mmCIF file with all atom_site columns, C-alpha atoms in Angstrom:
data_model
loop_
_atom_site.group_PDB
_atom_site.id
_atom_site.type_symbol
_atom_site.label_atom_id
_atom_site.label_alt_id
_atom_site.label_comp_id
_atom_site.label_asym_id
_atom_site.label_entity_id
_atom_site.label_seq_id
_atom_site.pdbx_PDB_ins_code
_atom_site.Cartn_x
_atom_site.Cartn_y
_atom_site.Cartn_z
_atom_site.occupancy
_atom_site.B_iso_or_equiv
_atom_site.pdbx_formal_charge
_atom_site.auth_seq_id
_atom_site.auth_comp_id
_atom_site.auth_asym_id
_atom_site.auth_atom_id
_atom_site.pdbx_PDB_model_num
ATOM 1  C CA . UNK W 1 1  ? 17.081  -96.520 96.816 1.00 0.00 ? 1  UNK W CA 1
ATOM 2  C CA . UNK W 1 2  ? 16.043  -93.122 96.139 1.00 0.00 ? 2  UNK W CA 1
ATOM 3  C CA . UNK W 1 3  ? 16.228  -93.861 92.572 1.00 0.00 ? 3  UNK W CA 1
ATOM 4  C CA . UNK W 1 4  ? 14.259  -96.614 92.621 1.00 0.00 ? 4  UNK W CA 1
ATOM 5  C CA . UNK W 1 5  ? 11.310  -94.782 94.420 1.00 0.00 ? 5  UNK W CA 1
ATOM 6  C CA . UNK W 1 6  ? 11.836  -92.022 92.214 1.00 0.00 ? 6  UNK W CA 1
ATOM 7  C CA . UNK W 1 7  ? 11.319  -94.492 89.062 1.00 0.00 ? 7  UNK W CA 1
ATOM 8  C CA . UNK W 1 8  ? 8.504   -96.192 90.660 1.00 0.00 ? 8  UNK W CA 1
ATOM 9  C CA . UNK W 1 9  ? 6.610   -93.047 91.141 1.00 0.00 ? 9  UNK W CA 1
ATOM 10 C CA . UNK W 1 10 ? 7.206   -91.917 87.658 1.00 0.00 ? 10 UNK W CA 1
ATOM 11 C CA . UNK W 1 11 ? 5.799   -95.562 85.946 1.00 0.00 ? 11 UNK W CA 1
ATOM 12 C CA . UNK W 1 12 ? 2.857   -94.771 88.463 1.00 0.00 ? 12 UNK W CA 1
ATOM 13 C CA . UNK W 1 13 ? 1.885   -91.243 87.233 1.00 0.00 ? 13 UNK W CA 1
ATOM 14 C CA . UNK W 1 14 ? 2.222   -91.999 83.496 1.00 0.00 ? 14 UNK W CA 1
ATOM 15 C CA . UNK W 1 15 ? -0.146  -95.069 84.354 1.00 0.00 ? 15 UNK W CA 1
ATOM 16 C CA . UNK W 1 16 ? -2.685  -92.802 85.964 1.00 0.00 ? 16 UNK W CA 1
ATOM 17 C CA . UNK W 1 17 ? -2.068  -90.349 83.199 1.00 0.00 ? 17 UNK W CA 1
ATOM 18 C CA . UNK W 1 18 ? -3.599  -92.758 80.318 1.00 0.00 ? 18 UNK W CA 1
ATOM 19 C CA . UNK W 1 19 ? -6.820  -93.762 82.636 1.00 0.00 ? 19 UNK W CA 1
ATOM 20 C CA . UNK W 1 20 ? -8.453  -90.562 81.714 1.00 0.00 ? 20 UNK W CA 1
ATOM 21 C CA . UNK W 1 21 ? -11.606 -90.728 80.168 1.00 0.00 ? 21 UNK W CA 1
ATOM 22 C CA . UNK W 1 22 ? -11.622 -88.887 76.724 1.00 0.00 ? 22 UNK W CA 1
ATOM 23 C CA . UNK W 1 23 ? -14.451 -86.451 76.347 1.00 0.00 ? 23 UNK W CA 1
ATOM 24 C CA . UNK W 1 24 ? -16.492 -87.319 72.786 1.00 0.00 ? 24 UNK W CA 1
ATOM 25 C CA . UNK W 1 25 ? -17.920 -83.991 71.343 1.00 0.00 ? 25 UNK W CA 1
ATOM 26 C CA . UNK W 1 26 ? -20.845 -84.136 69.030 1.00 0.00 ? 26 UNK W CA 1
ATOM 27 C CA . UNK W 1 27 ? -21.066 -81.341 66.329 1.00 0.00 ? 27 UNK W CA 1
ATOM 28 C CA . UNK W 1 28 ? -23.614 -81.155 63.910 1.00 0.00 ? 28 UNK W CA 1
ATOM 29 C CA . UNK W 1 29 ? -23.282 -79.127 61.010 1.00 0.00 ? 29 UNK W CA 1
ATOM 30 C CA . UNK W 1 30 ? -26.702 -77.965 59.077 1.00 0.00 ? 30 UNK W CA 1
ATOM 31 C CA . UNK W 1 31 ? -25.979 -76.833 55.969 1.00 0.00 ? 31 UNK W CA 1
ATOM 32 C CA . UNK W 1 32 ? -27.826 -74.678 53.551 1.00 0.00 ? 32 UNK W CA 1
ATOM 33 C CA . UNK W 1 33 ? -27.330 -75.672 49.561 1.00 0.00 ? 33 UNK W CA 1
ATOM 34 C CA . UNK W 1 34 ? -27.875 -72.219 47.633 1.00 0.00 ? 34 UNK W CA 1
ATOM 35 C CA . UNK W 1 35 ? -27.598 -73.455 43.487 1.00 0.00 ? 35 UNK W CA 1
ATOM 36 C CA . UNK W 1 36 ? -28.151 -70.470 41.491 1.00 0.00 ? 36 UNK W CA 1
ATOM 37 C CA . UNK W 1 37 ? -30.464 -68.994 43.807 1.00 0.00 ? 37 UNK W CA 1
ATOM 38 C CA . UNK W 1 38 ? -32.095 -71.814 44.698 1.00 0.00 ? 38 UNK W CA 1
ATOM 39 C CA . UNK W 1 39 ? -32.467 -73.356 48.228 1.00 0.00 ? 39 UNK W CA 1
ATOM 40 C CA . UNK W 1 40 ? -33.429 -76.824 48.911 1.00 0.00 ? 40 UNK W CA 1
ATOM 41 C CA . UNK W 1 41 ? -36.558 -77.201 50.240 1.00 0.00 ? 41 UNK W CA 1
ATOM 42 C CA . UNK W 1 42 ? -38.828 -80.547 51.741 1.00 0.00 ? 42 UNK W CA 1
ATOM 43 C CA . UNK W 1 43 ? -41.483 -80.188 49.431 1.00 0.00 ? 43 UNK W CA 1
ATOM 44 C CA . UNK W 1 44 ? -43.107 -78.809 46.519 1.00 0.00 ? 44 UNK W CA 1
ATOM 45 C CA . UNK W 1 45 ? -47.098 -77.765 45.914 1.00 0.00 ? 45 UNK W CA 1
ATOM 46 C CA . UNK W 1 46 ? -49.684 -80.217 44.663 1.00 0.00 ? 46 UNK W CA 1
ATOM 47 C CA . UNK W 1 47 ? -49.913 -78.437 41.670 1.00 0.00 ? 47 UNK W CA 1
ATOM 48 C CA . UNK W 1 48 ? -46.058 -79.204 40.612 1.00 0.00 ? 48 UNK W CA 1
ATOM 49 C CA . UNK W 1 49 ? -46.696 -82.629 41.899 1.00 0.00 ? 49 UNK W CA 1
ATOM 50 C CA . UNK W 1 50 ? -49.697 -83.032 39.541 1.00 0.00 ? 50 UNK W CA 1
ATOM 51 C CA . UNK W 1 51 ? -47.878 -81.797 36.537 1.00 0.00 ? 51 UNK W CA 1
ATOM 52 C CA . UNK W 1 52 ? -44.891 -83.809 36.975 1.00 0.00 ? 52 UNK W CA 1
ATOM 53 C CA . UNK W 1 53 ? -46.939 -86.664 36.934 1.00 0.00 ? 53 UNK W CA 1
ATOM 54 C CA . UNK W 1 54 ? -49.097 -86.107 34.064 1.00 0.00 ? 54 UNK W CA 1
ATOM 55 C CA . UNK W 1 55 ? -45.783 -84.888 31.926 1.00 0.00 ? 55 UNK W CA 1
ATOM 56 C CA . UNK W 1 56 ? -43.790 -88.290 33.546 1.00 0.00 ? 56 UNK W CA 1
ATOM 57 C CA . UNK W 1 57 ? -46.080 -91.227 34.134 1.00 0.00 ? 57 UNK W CA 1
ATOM 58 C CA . UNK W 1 58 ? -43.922 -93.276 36.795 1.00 0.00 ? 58 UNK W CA 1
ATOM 59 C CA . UNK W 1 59 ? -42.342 -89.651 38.377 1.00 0.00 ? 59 UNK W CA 1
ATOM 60 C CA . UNK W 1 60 ? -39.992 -90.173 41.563 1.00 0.00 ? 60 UNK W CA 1
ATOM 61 C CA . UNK W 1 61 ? -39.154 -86.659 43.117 1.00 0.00 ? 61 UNK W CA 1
ATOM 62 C CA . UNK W 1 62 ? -35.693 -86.914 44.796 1.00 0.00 ? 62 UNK W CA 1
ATOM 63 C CA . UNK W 1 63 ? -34.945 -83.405 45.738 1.00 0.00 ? 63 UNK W CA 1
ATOM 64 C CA . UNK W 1 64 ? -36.553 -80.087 44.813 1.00 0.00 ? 64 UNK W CA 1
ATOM 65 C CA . UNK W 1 65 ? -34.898 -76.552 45.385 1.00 0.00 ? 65 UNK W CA 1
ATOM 66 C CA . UNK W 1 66 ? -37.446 -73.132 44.773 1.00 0.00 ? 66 UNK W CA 1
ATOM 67 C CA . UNK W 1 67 ? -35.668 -69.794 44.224 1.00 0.00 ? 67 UNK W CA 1
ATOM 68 C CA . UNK W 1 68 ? -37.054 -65.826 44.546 1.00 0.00 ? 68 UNK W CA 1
ATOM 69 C CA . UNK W 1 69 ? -39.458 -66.453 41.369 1.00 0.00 ? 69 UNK W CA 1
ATOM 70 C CA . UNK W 1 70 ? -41.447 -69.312 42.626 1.00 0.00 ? 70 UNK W CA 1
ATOM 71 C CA . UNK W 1 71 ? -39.576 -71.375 39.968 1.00 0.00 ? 71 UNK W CA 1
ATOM 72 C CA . UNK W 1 72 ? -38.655 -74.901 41.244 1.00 0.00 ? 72 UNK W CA 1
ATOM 73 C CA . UNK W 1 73 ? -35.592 -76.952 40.645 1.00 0.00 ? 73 UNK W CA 1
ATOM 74 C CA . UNK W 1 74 ? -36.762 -80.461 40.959 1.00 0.00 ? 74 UNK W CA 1
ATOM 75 C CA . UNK W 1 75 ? -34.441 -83.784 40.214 1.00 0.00 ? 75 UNK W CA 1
ATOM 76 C CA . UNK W 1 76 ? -36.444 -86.592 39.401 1.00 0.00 ? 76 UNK W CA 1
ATOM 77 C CA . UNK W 1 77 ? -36.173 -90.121 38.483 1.00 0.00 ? 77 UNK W CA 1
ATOM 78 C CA . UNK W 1 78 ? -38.509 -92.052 35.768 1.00 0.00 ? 78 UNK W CA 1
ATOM 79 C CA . UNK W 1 79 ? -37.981 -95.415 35.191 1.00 0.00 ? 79 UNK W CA 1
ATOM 80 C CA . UNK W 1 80 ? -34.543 -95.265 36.932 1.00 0.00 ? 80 UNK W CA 1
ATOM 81 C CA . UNK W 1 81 ? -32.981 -92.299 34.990 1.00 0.00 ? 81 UNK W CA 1
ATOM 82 C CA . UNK W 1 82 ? -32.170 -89.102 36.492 1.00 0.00 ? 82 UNK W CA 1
ATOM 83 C CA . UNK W 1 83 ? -33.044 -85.771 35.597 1.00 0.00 ? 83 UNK W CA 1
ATOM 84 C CA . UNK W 1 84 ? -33.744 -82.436 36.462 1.00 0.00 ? 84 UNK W CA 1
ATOM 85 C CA . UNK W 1 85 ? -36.850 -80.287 35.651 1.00 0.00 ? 85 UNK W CA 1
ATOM 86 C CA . UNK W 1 86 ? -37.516 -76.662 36.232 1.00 0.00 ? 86 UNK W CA 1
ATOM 87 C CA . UNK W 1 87 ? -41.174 -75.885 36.664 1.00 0.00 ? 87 UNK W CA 1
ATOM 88 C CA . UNK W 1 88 ? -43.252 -73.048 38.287 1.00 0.00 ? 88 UNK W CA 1
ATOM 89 C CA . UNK W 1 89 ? -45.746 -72.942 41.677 1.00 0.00 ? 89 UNK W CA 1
ATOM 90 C CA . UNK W 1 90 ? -49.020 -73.825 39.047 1.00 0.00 ? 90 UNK W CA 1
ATOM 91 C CA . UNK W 1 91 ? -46.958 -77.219 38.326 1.00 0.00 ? 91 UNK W CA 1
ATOM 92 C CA . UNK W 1 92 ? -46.198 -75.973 34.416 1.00 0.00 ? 92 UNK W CA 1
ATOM 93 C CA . UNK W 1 93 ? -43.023 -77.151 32.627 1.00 0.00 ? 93 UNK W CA 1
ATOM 94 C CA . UNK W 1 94 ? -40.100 -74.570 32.253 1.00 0.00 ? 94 UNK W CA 1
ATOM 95 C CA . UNK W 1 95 ? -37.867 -74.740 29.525 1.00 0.00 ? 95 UNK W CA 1
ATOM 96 C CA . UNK W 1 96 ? -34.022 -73.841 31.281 1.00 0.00 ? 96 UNK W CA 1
#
């Protein structure tokens, strides 16, 4: 008999043992891309902007990264090809 109550209270508290809630944690990770020297940035001056467009008729900007110089890394798309132009703050064409 003893062994039977014994049992019964052991099936019990490994029951009770699963009917805990588990605790969901969120983390959220922000990172930083540094390429060279250059760090990724939302968006670039009007003047790059304007130059992009009158050197690539049809420009998409998809990401643009700026370093120390004020030289920006932009990748682009025209026509759906990818690239990536360097160009400085007065929207001018760098050769890298």
């Amino acid at each position: 008999m003893k062994k039977l109550i014994l049992s019964a209270a052991i099936v019990l508290g490994s029951l009770s043992m699963n009917a805990e809630t588990p605790v969901a944690t969120n983390q959220m990770v922000q990172t930083v891309n540094d390429q060279d020297g250059y760090k990724e940035v939302d968006g670039v001056p009007a003047a790059v902007k304007k130059g992009l467009d009158a050197a690539y008729p049809g420009v998409v900007l998809e990401k643009a990264w700026v370093n120390d110089k004020k030289e920006y890394k932009i990748e682009i798309t025209v026509r759906g090809e990818k690239s990536i132009v360097y160009t400085d703050a007065s929207g001018n064409i760098l050769k890298k």
